[in-house]
Amino acid sequence: MNIVVLVKYIPNPEGTPEMGPDHRLKREGVEGALDPGDEHSVEAALQLAGSDGEVTLVTMGPEAAVGALRRGLSMGGHKGVHVLDDSLKGADVLVTARVLAAVVKRQAGFDLVLAGVESTDGYTGTLPMAVAELLDLPNVTFARKVEVADGTLKVERQTEAGYDEVECPLPAVVTVTAGANEPRYPTLKGIMQAKQKPMDTLSVSDLGLSAEDVKATQEVMGLEPVAAKEAGEVIEDPEEAPGRVVEFLTKAKVI
Amino acid sequence: MATTEARRAAGTGSPAALDPLDFLDVDALLSDEERMIRDATRGWVRDRILPGIEGWFDRGEFPTEVAGELGQLGLLGMHLTGYGCAGTNAVSYGLACMELEAGDSGFRSFVSVQGSLAMFPIWKFGSEEQKQEWLPRMAAGEVIGCFGLTEPDFGSDPSNMRTAARREGPDWVLNGTKMWITSGGIAGLAVVWARTDEGIRGFLVPRGTPGFSTKDIERKLSLRASVTSELVLEDCRLPEEAVLPGVTGLKGPLSCLSEARYGIVWGAMGAARSCYQTALEYAKSRVQFGKPIGGFQLTQEKLADMLVELNKGVLLALHLGRMKDEGRVRPEHVSLGKLNNVREALAIARQARTILGANGITLEYPVIRHMNNLESVLTYEGTSEIHTLILGQAITGLAAFD
């Protein structure tokens, strides 16, 4: 199986992100890493690809984004594609999807495209669907388990109530949840081999896209902090507490 | 921990903010690969060591199941080449030691012994058959190794060891006792050094060899998450193939110790970093007299001293690592590193303990655990006294010991 994984390099996943004067996340010169959510799709890809398959990691981003590819390659990915182009700064979801879809199209004979459910920095959660649409491929989201049998994709799709069993033909675009697997640690050998693995760096024109194709149509006008949640009620009297809890749960129609 | 790319991008703008944990931006002196190896080790320590260490240390246990995980990661014999070893440079090995010891000296000790004291002599002085038989399984963590040089009565003075091997027909027969042997009780293979008519030779003694037994040392108050044992050899008969063919004399075991000591130069700074980091966080949050104690001059002096020695020690370790990778490092250089870095790590640990006050004596914080561990590290692999005398001899040309 040949699998393409869409990965993202995000600034400082464990710290507090900084916003620039353009109301966008500061990405330049900030420490970053492979989006922790993407480690699950890389892991899923490595498991599905098996010993004879190939896992191609694709990212779009500034120079530092190559770090996301290296991390995925050190986990066991086979090759990386980095779309690096100044004109992509400030790209919105649609532009990013056009770029990534163009890269995927160039991967001859791919069977499956995997991505995280949403990025840990932007949280739009819409990119994989846009890529699927542009590639005219079926899209299954929130996969907590992905299997391929007889050329058919079988997915357990996480829902609020449990999970759905979904089947669809290949190739397809699938988003993988953090519950799908436990990502492996990169091994020392993997880290040392990563730099020997093929890595393509492509520009917008290499992908056959025009300046119009990569022009963002969204503009961030301003930023508002999310309203803080109201503090909960604290009941300190142990005599009173059980009754009040039951009352609350009854009102909420939970019990 | 930024990549080179991010760093280059940053170079055009304002200087990066000061990082209390990498004040001198030593990160910038590392290659991407070295940083990735460091981060992979740090991640493993965070996930696998830190959650359990309090309990292991308290109960005096070493969780042997981690051997396989360390092998899977590639940390066992990582600086050796071939036979399933990762083949990293010396700096990467040092960085891994630092991260492991920031977890606990017991785990760094385990990795040091496995890679530098048990695998290294086989890799360096062993026959092809010995290498094939042992190294791949040791690199995978399937076979744990130990190193028997020190004896109950001969520590700094190994040349007078009593353990002896005599030829009997085609075989060797070993008698003697080795003491303070890390991983002895869990080892599947002991590399034992014994005197022979030809000089000191190394012997590979597999667990289960008749006449070979081990006894763990109990009631330690240091390196509690590590197995320390006595090895007993009573008419232990070994075939000729058990001898390491490539070396005769004390230079065999001493070259292994120099390898392991190099890892300690880094490891000690890992323990020191953990203590400094704990003290710094504590000082910023602990309020006395209405303000965080980090705002008092006496505490700031302690923290600044810790910062200075920690950064000097890391730079020293990195310098020795670069020298080692260029083939220029001498045992005397490593002695300087071990003497300084373990001494300063212990001073940092003690200083950190004072910042934590009474909390500093409990296992809820890592400080006293590191402090107790470092007491062993100060003594093993060449005591601070012997390293002092090695330096004294190196600069005066006059030996103060034989």
XYZ file of C-alpha atoms in Angstrom:
657
model
C 0.000 0.000 0.000
C 1.204 3.439 -0.873
C 0.002 6.030 1.563
C 0.310 9.798 1.557
C 0.184 11.490 4.952
C -0.525 15.217 5.201
C 1.498 16.604 8.092
C 1.908 20.013 9.632
C 4.715 21.743 11.445
C 3.216 23.782 14.229
C 4.810 26.318 16.543
C 5.472 25.316 20.108
C 2.783 22.637 20.627
C 3.356 22.513 24.378
C 3.567 26.250 24.986
C 1.337 29.251 24.435
C 1.134 30.288 20.791
C 1.952 33.895 19.968
C -0.155 35.967 17.600
C 1.414 38.392 15.150
C 0.195 41.909 14.271
C -1.580 40.412 11.228
C -3.773 38.405 13.666
C -2.089 35.228 12.523
C -0.047 32.737 14.485
C 3.641 33.649 14.571
C 5.425 30.850 12.748
C 8.767 32.332 11.728
C 11.618 31.866 14.144
C 9.446 30.050 16.669
C 10.342 26.631 17.992
C 8.067 24.038 16.532
C 7.379 20.389 16.000
C 5.362 17.898 14.024
C 1.758 18.420 15.100
C 1.236 15.798 17.831
C -2.093 14.916 16.196
C -0.266 14.021 12.990
C 1.869 11.457 14.795
C -1.248 9.288 14.916
C -1.826 9.465 11.173
C 1.849 8.723 10.523
C 1.611 5.738 12.871
C -1.567 4.511 11.160
C 0.127 4.846 7.779
C 3.208 2.913 8.892
C 1.024 0.107 10.238
C -1.108 -0.059 7.084
C 1.826 0.172 4.685
C 3.489 -2.867 6.172
C 6.894 -3.973 4.996
C 6.352 -3.583 1.251
C 4.334 -0.361 1.224
C 5.511 3.193 1.021
C 4.615 6.153 3.203
C 5.049 9.624 1.712
C 4.849 12.599 4.047
C 3.676 15.901 2.616
C 3.835 19.294 4.244
C 3.422 22.916 3.256
C 5.097 25.565 5.327
C 8.149 27.728 5.934
C 11.687 26.352 5.906
C 11.399 25.033 9.452
C 8.479 22.828 8.391
C 10.998 20.328 7.106
C 11.285 19.397 10.805
C 7.830 17.806 10.618
C 8.927 15.677 7.675
C 12.142 14.632 9.420
C 10.232 13.562 12.486
C 7.873 11.456 10.369
C 10.768 9.995 8.396
C 12.581 9.101 11.607
C 9.458 7.218 12.732
C 9.753 5.154 9.544
C 8.208 7.158 6.686
C 9.892 6.601 3.329
C 10.022 9.980 1.644
C 9.037 13.573 2.156
C 7.639 16.378 0.038
C 7.933 19.945 1.256
C 6.069 22.728 -0.502
C 8.036 25.864 0.226
C 7.044 29.121 -1.413
C 6.940 32.670 -0.063
C 3.684 33.286 -1.885
C 2.003 30.766 0.426
C 2.446 32.880 3.546
C -0.990 33.556 4.992
C -2.574 30.785 2.926
C -6.123 29.921 3.972
C -7.622 26.448 4.116
C -8.697 26.424 0.467
C -5.275 27.501 -0.797
C -3.563 24.924 1.425
C -5.952 22.259 0.157
C -5.222 23.185 -3.476
C -1.491 22.915 -2.843
C -1.687 19.612 -0.968
C -4.125 18.137 -3.496
C -1.702 19.078 -6.269
C 1.104 17.271 -4.430
C -1.034 14.177 -3.835
C -1.934 14.051 -7.551
C 1.763 13.810 -8.365
C 2.188 10.676 -6.220
C 1.684 7.952 -8.787
C -0.341 4.980 -7.612
C -1.259 6.174 -4.137
C -3.951 4.139 -2.373
C -4.810 6.267 0.595
C -4.400 9.775 1.977
C -4.291 10.152 5.770
C -4.448 13.321 7.829
C -5.092 14.369 11.410
C -8.609 15.367 12.416
C -7.580 18.968 12.890
C -4.347 20.843 13.450
C -3.294 21.649 16.988
C -2.669 25.296 16.069
C -5.497 26.374 13.748
C -8.186 23.848 14.694
C -10.253 24.490 11.576
C -10.647 20.776 10.936
C -11.757 21.342 7.359
C -8.597 20.845 5.325
C -8.819 17.071 4.711
C -12.380 17.397 3.380
C -11.322 20.160 1.031
C -8.426 18.038 -0.246
C -10.790 15.079 -0.798
C -13.209 17.304 -2.674
C -10.491 18.714 -4.912
C -9.214 15.201 -5.639
C -12.779 13.938 -6.102
C -12.158 11.177 -3.569
C -14.376 9.753 -0.826
C -13.617 11.109 2.626
C -14.057 9.363 5.959
C -13.462 11.424 9.083
C -12.697 10.634 12.730
C -11.270 7.161 12.125
C -10.436 5.382 15.361
C -9.514 2.248 13.424
C -8.500 1.884 9.775
C -8.199 -1.426 7.953
C -7.919 -2.419 4.340
C -9.289 -5.763 3.172
C -9.637 -6.849 -0.455
C -9.053 -3.337 -1.714
C -11.812 -1.908 0.472
C -11.286 0.511 3.275
C -12.969 -0.352 6.564
C -13.121 2.380 9.136
C -14.487 2.600 12.631
C -15.665 6.185 12.700
C -15.789 7.771 16.148
C -19.124 9.415 16.942
C -20.474 11.043 20.066
C -22.474 7.941 20.908
C -19.961 5.265 19.923
C -18.698 4.431 16.492
C -19.965 3.775 12.969
C -18.568 1.085 10.734
C -17.909 2.671 7.363
C -16.659 1.048 4.163
C -15.489 2.836 1.081
C -13.430 2.164 -2.041
C -9.822 3.224 -2.406
C -8.243 5.625 -2.910
C -9.796 7.757 -0.196
C -8.953 10.514 2.261
C -9.222 9.527 5.937
C -8.715 11.586 9.088
C -7.318 9.703 12.056
C -8.126 10.450 15.719
C -5.665 10.449 18.576
C -7.410 7.374 19.947
C -6.501 5.289 16.901
C -3.063 4.223 18.073
C -0.029 4.914 20.217
C 2.571 6.567 17.982
C 5.970 4.865 18.061
C 9.094 6.626 19.291
C 11.561 7.426 16.560
C 14.466 5.036 17.033
C 18.072 6.177 16.889
C 18.527 4.224 13.672
C 15.395 5.831 12.281
C 16.692 9.276 13.148
C 20.032 8.543 11.509
C 18.434 7.090 8.389
C 15.949 9.965 8.071
C 18.452 12.316 6.502
C 19.334 9.773 3.810
C 15.714 9.460 2.708
C 14.475 11.256 -0.416
C 13.077 14.704 0.204
C 11.543 16.868 -2.520
C 11.162 20.591 -2.123
C 8.580 22.052 -4.493
C 7.399 25.556 -5.314
C 3.924 26.638 -6.342
C 4.981 26.740 -9.989
C 6.500 23.240 -9.726
C 2.976 22.110 -8.866
C 1.505 23.835 -11.897
C -0.503 26.232 -9.758
C -1.006 29.870 -10.686
C -0.700 32.936 -8.480
C -4.482 33.131 -8.556
C -4.771 29.537 -7.239
C -2.750 30.382 -4.153
C -4.303 33.725 -3.365
C -6.067 33.581 -0.023
C -9.699 34.578 -0.182
C -10.069 34.768 3.571
C -8.791 37.614 5.629
C -8.486 37.698 9.410
C -10.016 40.992 10.464
C -9.504 40.780 14.192
C -9.084 38.557 17.241
C -11.386 38.116 20.206
C -10.568 35.969 23.215
C -13.043 33.180 23.809
C -15.399 34.056 26.652
C -14.197 32.391 29.830
C -16.428 29.630 31.144
C -18.379 30.506 34.261
C -17.017 29.002 37.421
C -18.921 25.953 38.634
C -20.830 25.830 41.874
C -18.980 24.396 44.857
C -21.009 22.646 47.525
C -18.970 22.182 50.665
C -21.541 20.715 53.055
C -21.252 16.889 52.818
C -24.832 16.528 54.087
C -26.239 18.711 51.366
C -23.977 17.620 48.483
C -25.498 14.260 47.359
C -29.006 15.690 47.123
C -27.817 18.727 45.175
C -25.783 16.602 42.758
C -28.767 14.351 42.079
C -30.972 17.384 41.609
C -28.481 18.883 39.143
C -28.159 15.671 37.149
C -31.928 15.227 37.070
C -32.359 18.740 35.771
C -29.744 18.058 33.103
C -31.744 14.915 32.238
C -28.640 12.786 32.663
C -30.356 10.540 35.196
C 15.110 23.101 20.585
C 14.379 24.879 17.347
C 15.564 23.358 14.124
C 18.415 24.896 12.247
C 15.886 26.275 9.801
C 13.896 28.068 12.490
C 17.142 29.325 13.930
C 18.267 30.738 10.629
C 14.907 32.378 10.163
C 15.212 33.792 13.671
C 18.708 35.102 12.978
C 17.342 37.941 10.927
C 15.070 39.284 13.657
C 15.515 40.175 17.307
C 17.565 37.791 19.460
C 15.585 34.886 20.895
C 14.364 35.148 24.464
C 16.696 33.729 27.127
C 15.841 30.143 27.956
C 16.592 29.375 31.624
C 17.171 25.737 30.641
C 19.491 26.509 27.741
C 20.859 29.868 28.745
C 23.810 29.849 26.355
C 21.842 28.398 23.444
C 23.959 25.261 23.403
C 21.205 23.849 21.191
C 22.638 25.881 18.348
C 25.901 23.938 18.650
C 24.143 20.634 17.950
C 23.229 19.121 14.612
C 19.603 18.396 13.762
C 20.337 14.703 14.197
C 21.887 15.231 17.617
C 18.875 17.282 18.695
C 16.470 14.637 17.437
C 18.315 11.889 19.328
C 18.288 14.071 22.436
C 14.562 14.786 22.049
C 13.690 11.129 21.410
C 15.543 10.111 24.588
C 13.953 12.961 26.547
C 10.497 11.933 25.363
C 11.071 8.341 26.396
C 12.355 9.378 29.819
C 9.329 11.654 30.268
C 6.881 8.895 29.351
C 8.554 5.859 30.845
C 10.904 6.878 33.662
C 9.454 9.941 35.334
C 6.022 8.435 36.107
C 7.570 5.395 37.829
C 10.865 6.522 39.283
C 9.580 7.647 42.652
C 8.191 4.190 43.341
C 11.152 2.276 41.923
C 13.603 4.314 43.958
C 11.463 3.992 47.070
C 11.155 0.216 46.720
C 14.733 -0.278 45.541
C 13.751 -1.781 42.181
C 15.102 -1.653 38.680
C 12.311 -2.403 36.173
C 14.142 -4.897 33.943
C 11.403 -4.672 31.304
C 12.799 -1.309 30.191
C 15.898 -3.070 28.842
C 13.945 -4.171 25.773
C 12.526 -0.684 25.288
C 15.964 0.879 25.520
C 17.125 -1.668 22.970
C 14.203 -0.934 20.674
C 14.997 2.787 20.817
C 18.606 1.987 19.974
C 20.202 3.390 23.132
C 22.171 0.250 24.053
C 25.659 0.343 22.580
C 24.452 3.299 20.514
C 27.937 4.665 19.851
C 29.204 1.311 18.551
C 28.924 0.308 14.906
C 27.558 -2.879 13.344
C 26.028 -5.889 15.149
C 22.682 -4.146 15.582
C 24.185 -1.012 17.153
C 23.001 2.416 16.037
C 26.453 3.862 15.349
C 25.887 7.430 16.550
C 28.641 9.894 17.297
C 29.986 10.491 20.787
C 28.039 13.742 21.239
C 24.734 11.941 20.611
C 25.711 9.256 23.116
C 26.512 11.972 25.647
C 23.214 13.767 25.042
C 21.334 10.509 25.592
C 23.235 9.964 28.859
C 22.286 13.469 29.978
C 18.597 12.876 29.280
C 18.603 9.459 30.947
C 20.287 10.810 34.059
C 17.873 13.754 34.179
C 15.428 10.901 34.785
C 17.571 8.930 37.222
C 21.229 7.959 37.520
C 20.148 4.325 37.771
C 18.974 4.261 34.157
C 22.008 6.109 32.873
C 24.154 3.667 34.838
C 22.341 0.752 33.233
C 22.910 2.156 29.736
C 26.545 3.061 30.513
C 27.300 -0.422 31.783
C 25.507 -2.155 28.943
C 27.041 -0.090 26.137
C 30.411 1.068 27.419
C 31.441 -1.582 29.926
C 29.886 -4.816 28.659
C 29.360 -4.346 24.913
C 32.376 -2.104 24.262
C 35.057 -4.659 25.330
C 33.408 -7.346 23.199
C 33.147 -4.930 20.264
C 36.731 -3.705 20.736
C 38.613 -6.797 21.934
C 36.298 -9.711 21.110
C 36.594 -12.364 18.390
C 34.178 -12.239 15.463
C 32.323 -15.211 16.981
C 31.989 -13.459 20.327
C 30.682 -10.318 18.642
C 28.127 -12.252 16.595
C 27.017 -14.251 19.568
C 26.506 -11.441 22.054
C 26.347 -7.941 20.558
C 23.055 -8.096 18.608
C 21.175 -9.525 21.596
C 22.792 -7.018 23.939
C 21.942 -4.116 21.605
C 18.327 -5.321 21.605
C 18.285 -5.507 25.406
C 17.618 -9.258 25.318
C 20.845 -9.980 27.159
C 21.894 -7.665 29.982
C 25.610 -7.311 30.581
C 27.743 -6.370 33.555
C 31.415 -5.587 34.097
C 33.482 -7.151 36.843
C 36.660 -5.286 37.727
C 36.313 -3.871 41.262
C 36.823 -6.275 44.177
C 35.946 -5.987 47.869
C 39.542 -5.049 48.676
C 40.610 -3.440 45.401
C 38.728 -0.412 44.148
C 41.027 2.393 43.047
C 43.825 -0.154 42.916
C 42.607 -2.745 40.387
C 46.085 -3.843 39.329
C 46.398 -5.768 42.586
C 43.156 -7.677 42.023
C 42.925 -11.166 43.514
C 40.568 -12.745 41.017
C 42.708 -15.126 39.031
C 42.325 -17.438 36.047
C 44.603 -20.445 35.601
C 44.829 -22.756 32.642
C 43.707 -26.324 33.163
C 44.110 -28.343 29.980
C 42.159 -26.516 27.253
C 40.091 -24.610 29.824
C 40.427 -21.658 32.149
C 39.431 -21.893 35.809
C 38.455 -18.647 37.564
C 38.379 -17.912 41.275
C 37.639 -14.645 43.033
C 35.013 -12.106 44.017
C 33.921 -8.918 42.289
C 32.058 -6.219 44.189
C 29.808 -3.207 43.475
C 28.874 -4.561 40.078
C 26.035 -2.614 38.437
C 23.414 -4.926 36.865
C 25.278 -7.999 38.216
C 22.192 -9.775 39.516
C 20.182 -9.286 36.318
C 23.008 -9.869 33.862
C 22.956 -12.715 31.385
C 26.617 -12.103 30.672
C 29.414 -10.862 32.895
C 32.635 -9.461 31.470
C 35.083 -10.454 34.211
C 38.669 -9.268 34.420
C 41.107 -11.663 36.071
C 44.853 -11.959 36.515
C 46.584 -14.690 34.540
C 50.211 -15.686 33.986
C 50.103 -13.471 30.897
C 48.641 -10.440 32.683
C 45.064 -9.272 33.181
C 42.620 -10.841 30.699
C 38.912 -10.388 30.059
C 36.516 -13.364 30.265
C 32.936 -13.674 29.061
C 31.031 -15.500 31.784
C 27.412 -16.355 30.907
C 24.865 -16.664 33.705
C 24.421 -20.314 34.573
C 28.082 -21.222 34.220
C 28.811 -23.672 37.078
C 30.781 -21.947 39.824
C 29.463 -18.469 38.910
C 26.899 -16.823 41.174
C 25.731 -13.328 42.077
C 24.353 -11.747 45.206
C 22.629 -8.361 45.173
C 23.733 -5.662 47.592
C 20.812 -4.559 49.753
C 20.197 -1.518 51.941
C 21.707 1.028 49.534
C 20.647 4.641 50.019
C 21.940 5.648 46.568
C 21.205 4.311 43.070
C 18.224 2.509 44.489
C 16.628 2.117 41.046
C 19.627 0.083 39.932
C 20.863 -3.412 40.725
C 24.282 -3.549 42.416
C 25.754 -6.969 43.067
C 28.614 -9.143 44.123
C 29.930 -11.680 41.595
C 31.368 -14.884 42.999
C 33.581 -17.216 40.956
C 34.364 -20.553 42.567
C 36.328 -22.903 40.331
C 34.371 -21.457 37.453
C 35.471 -23.348 34.339
C 35.424 -21.587 30.979
C 36.564 -22.645 27.510
C 39.351 -20.861 25.642
C 36.648 -19.154 23.516
C 35.528 -17.229 26.604
C 38.681 -15.080 26.638
C 38.633 -11.717 24.887
C 41.528 -12.271 22.480
C 42.276 -8.658 21.655
C 43.762 -7.325 24.880
C 46.070 -8.225 27.735
C 46.759 -5.973 30.706
C 44.935 -3.312 32.664
C 44.552 -1.114 29.598
C 41.646 -3.387 28.551
C 39.323 -2.579 31.451
C 40.649 0.974 31.761
C 39.737 1.756 28.151
C 36.175 0.609 28.895
C 36.038 2.837 31.945
C 37.178 5.810 29.910
C 34.226 5.213 27.545
C 31.746 5.008 30.381
C 33.266 7.960 32.225
C 32.775 10.082 29.162
C 29.030 9.347 29.393
C 29.070 10.304 33.082
C 30.521 13.728 32.212
C 27.218 14.367 30.397
C 24.985 12.324 32.666
C 25.905 14.262 35.781
C 24.745 17.447 34.074
C 21.390 15.789 33.410
C 20.888 15.158 37.119
C 22.081 18.708 37.810
C 19.653 20.152 35.268
C 16.752 18.323 36.871
C 17.716 19.728 40.291
C 18.197 23.251 38.944
C 14.900 23.149 37.043
C 13.049 21.907 40.118
C 14.632 24.570 42.332
C 13.897 27.314 39.811
C 10.218 26.393 39.516
C 9.949 26.044 43.264
C 11.624 29.399 43.893
C 9.201 31.155 41.572
C 6.100 29.693 43.199
C 7.009 29.299 46.880
C 5.904 32.405 48.751
C 7.503 33.481 52.034
C 7.313 36.922 53.633
C 4.707 37.781 51.032
C 6.741 37.173 47.875
C 8.190 34.285 45.902
C 11.496 33.184 47.443
C 13.046 33.522 43.964
C 12.813 37.280 44.549
C 15.216 37.178 47.499
C 18.862 37.889 46.883
C 20.158 34.792 48.657
C 17.977 32.525 46.532
C 18.946 34.338 43.362
C 22.598 33.879 44.194
C 22.045 30.148 44.594
C 20.115 29.915 41.334
C 22.672 31.993 39.453
C 25.530 29.843 40.772
C 23.673 26.720 39.705
C 23.032 28.220 36.276
C 26.706 29.126 35.830
C 28.045 25.704 36.808
C 25.387 23.851 34.825
C 26.183 25.769 31.652
C 29.937 25.432 32.126
C 29.548 21.712 32.700
C 27.425 21.191 29.593
C 29.898 23.161 27.471
C 32.733 21.061 28.883
C 30.868 17.851 28.097
C 30.154 19.028 24.568
C 33.768 20.053 24.067
C 34.989 16.611 25.177
C 32.390 15.018 22.897
C 33.627 16.954 19.889
C 37.213 16.005 20.782
C 36.154 12.376 21.096
C 34.444 12.470 17.721
C 37.635 13.891 16.235
C 39.698 11.175 17.934
C 41.588 13.716 20.007
C 40.257 13.033 23.488
C 42.660 11.536 26.048
C 41.734 9.721 29.262
C 43.148 12.706 31.184
C 40.666 14.992 29.430
C 37.822 12.710 30.465
C 39.182 12.712 34.042
C 38.956 16.493 34.056
C 35.374 16.278 32.821
C 34.291 13.659 35.314
C 35.985 15.384 38.231
C 34.393 18.737 37.480
C 30.950 17.714 36.352
C 30.126 15.209 39.068
C 31.500 17.521 41.756
C 29.465 20.443 40.449
C 26.360 18.338 39.905
C 26.491 17.270 43.526
C 26.956 20.888 44.621
C 23.978 21.916 42.469
C 21.860 19.125 43.944
C 22.724 20.162 47.489
C 22.080 23.815 46.720
C 18.748 22.934 45.112
C 17.809 21.003 48.222
C 18.242 24.125 50.352
C 15.933 26.110 48.053
C 13.250 23.456 48.439
C 13.593 23.589 52.202
C 11.923 20.669 53.938
C 10.213 19.647 50.703
C 13.689 18.970 49.356
C 14.102 15.883 51.514
C 11.056 14.019 50.184
C 10.821 11.789 47.141
C 8.000 13.964 45.810
C 10.722 16.119 44.300
C 13.648 14.605 42.399
C 16.335 16.584 44.210
C 17.370 14.363 47.102
C 17.122 11.302 44.867
C 19.615 12.848 42.436
C 21.731 14.035 45.354
C 21.950 10.554 46.827
C 22.593 8.992 43.417
C 25.406 11.431 42.692
C 27.240 10.250 45.820
C 27.742 6.939 43.976
C 28.570 8.659 40.717
C 31.266 10.688 42.507
C 32.971 7.454 43.531
C 32.369 4.953 40.764
C 34.299 4.815 37.509
C 37.294 6.434 39.148
C 36.868 8.320 42.409
C 37.170 12.090 42.426
C 40.410 11.604 44.368
C 41.964 9.380 41.693
C 40.871 11.731 38.899
C 42.508 14.569 40.838
C 45.751 12.588 41.022
C 45.545 11.693 37.322
C 45.364 15.410 36.554
C 48.151 16.115 39.034
C 50.357 13.593 37.337
C 49.434 14.853 33.870
C 50.555 18.409 34.617
C 53.552 17.756 36.885
C 54.857 14.560 35.399
C 55.067 13.238 38.962
C 52.920 10.254 39.959
C 51.328 10.462 43.409
C 50.162 6.853 43.155
C 51.422 3.702 41.457
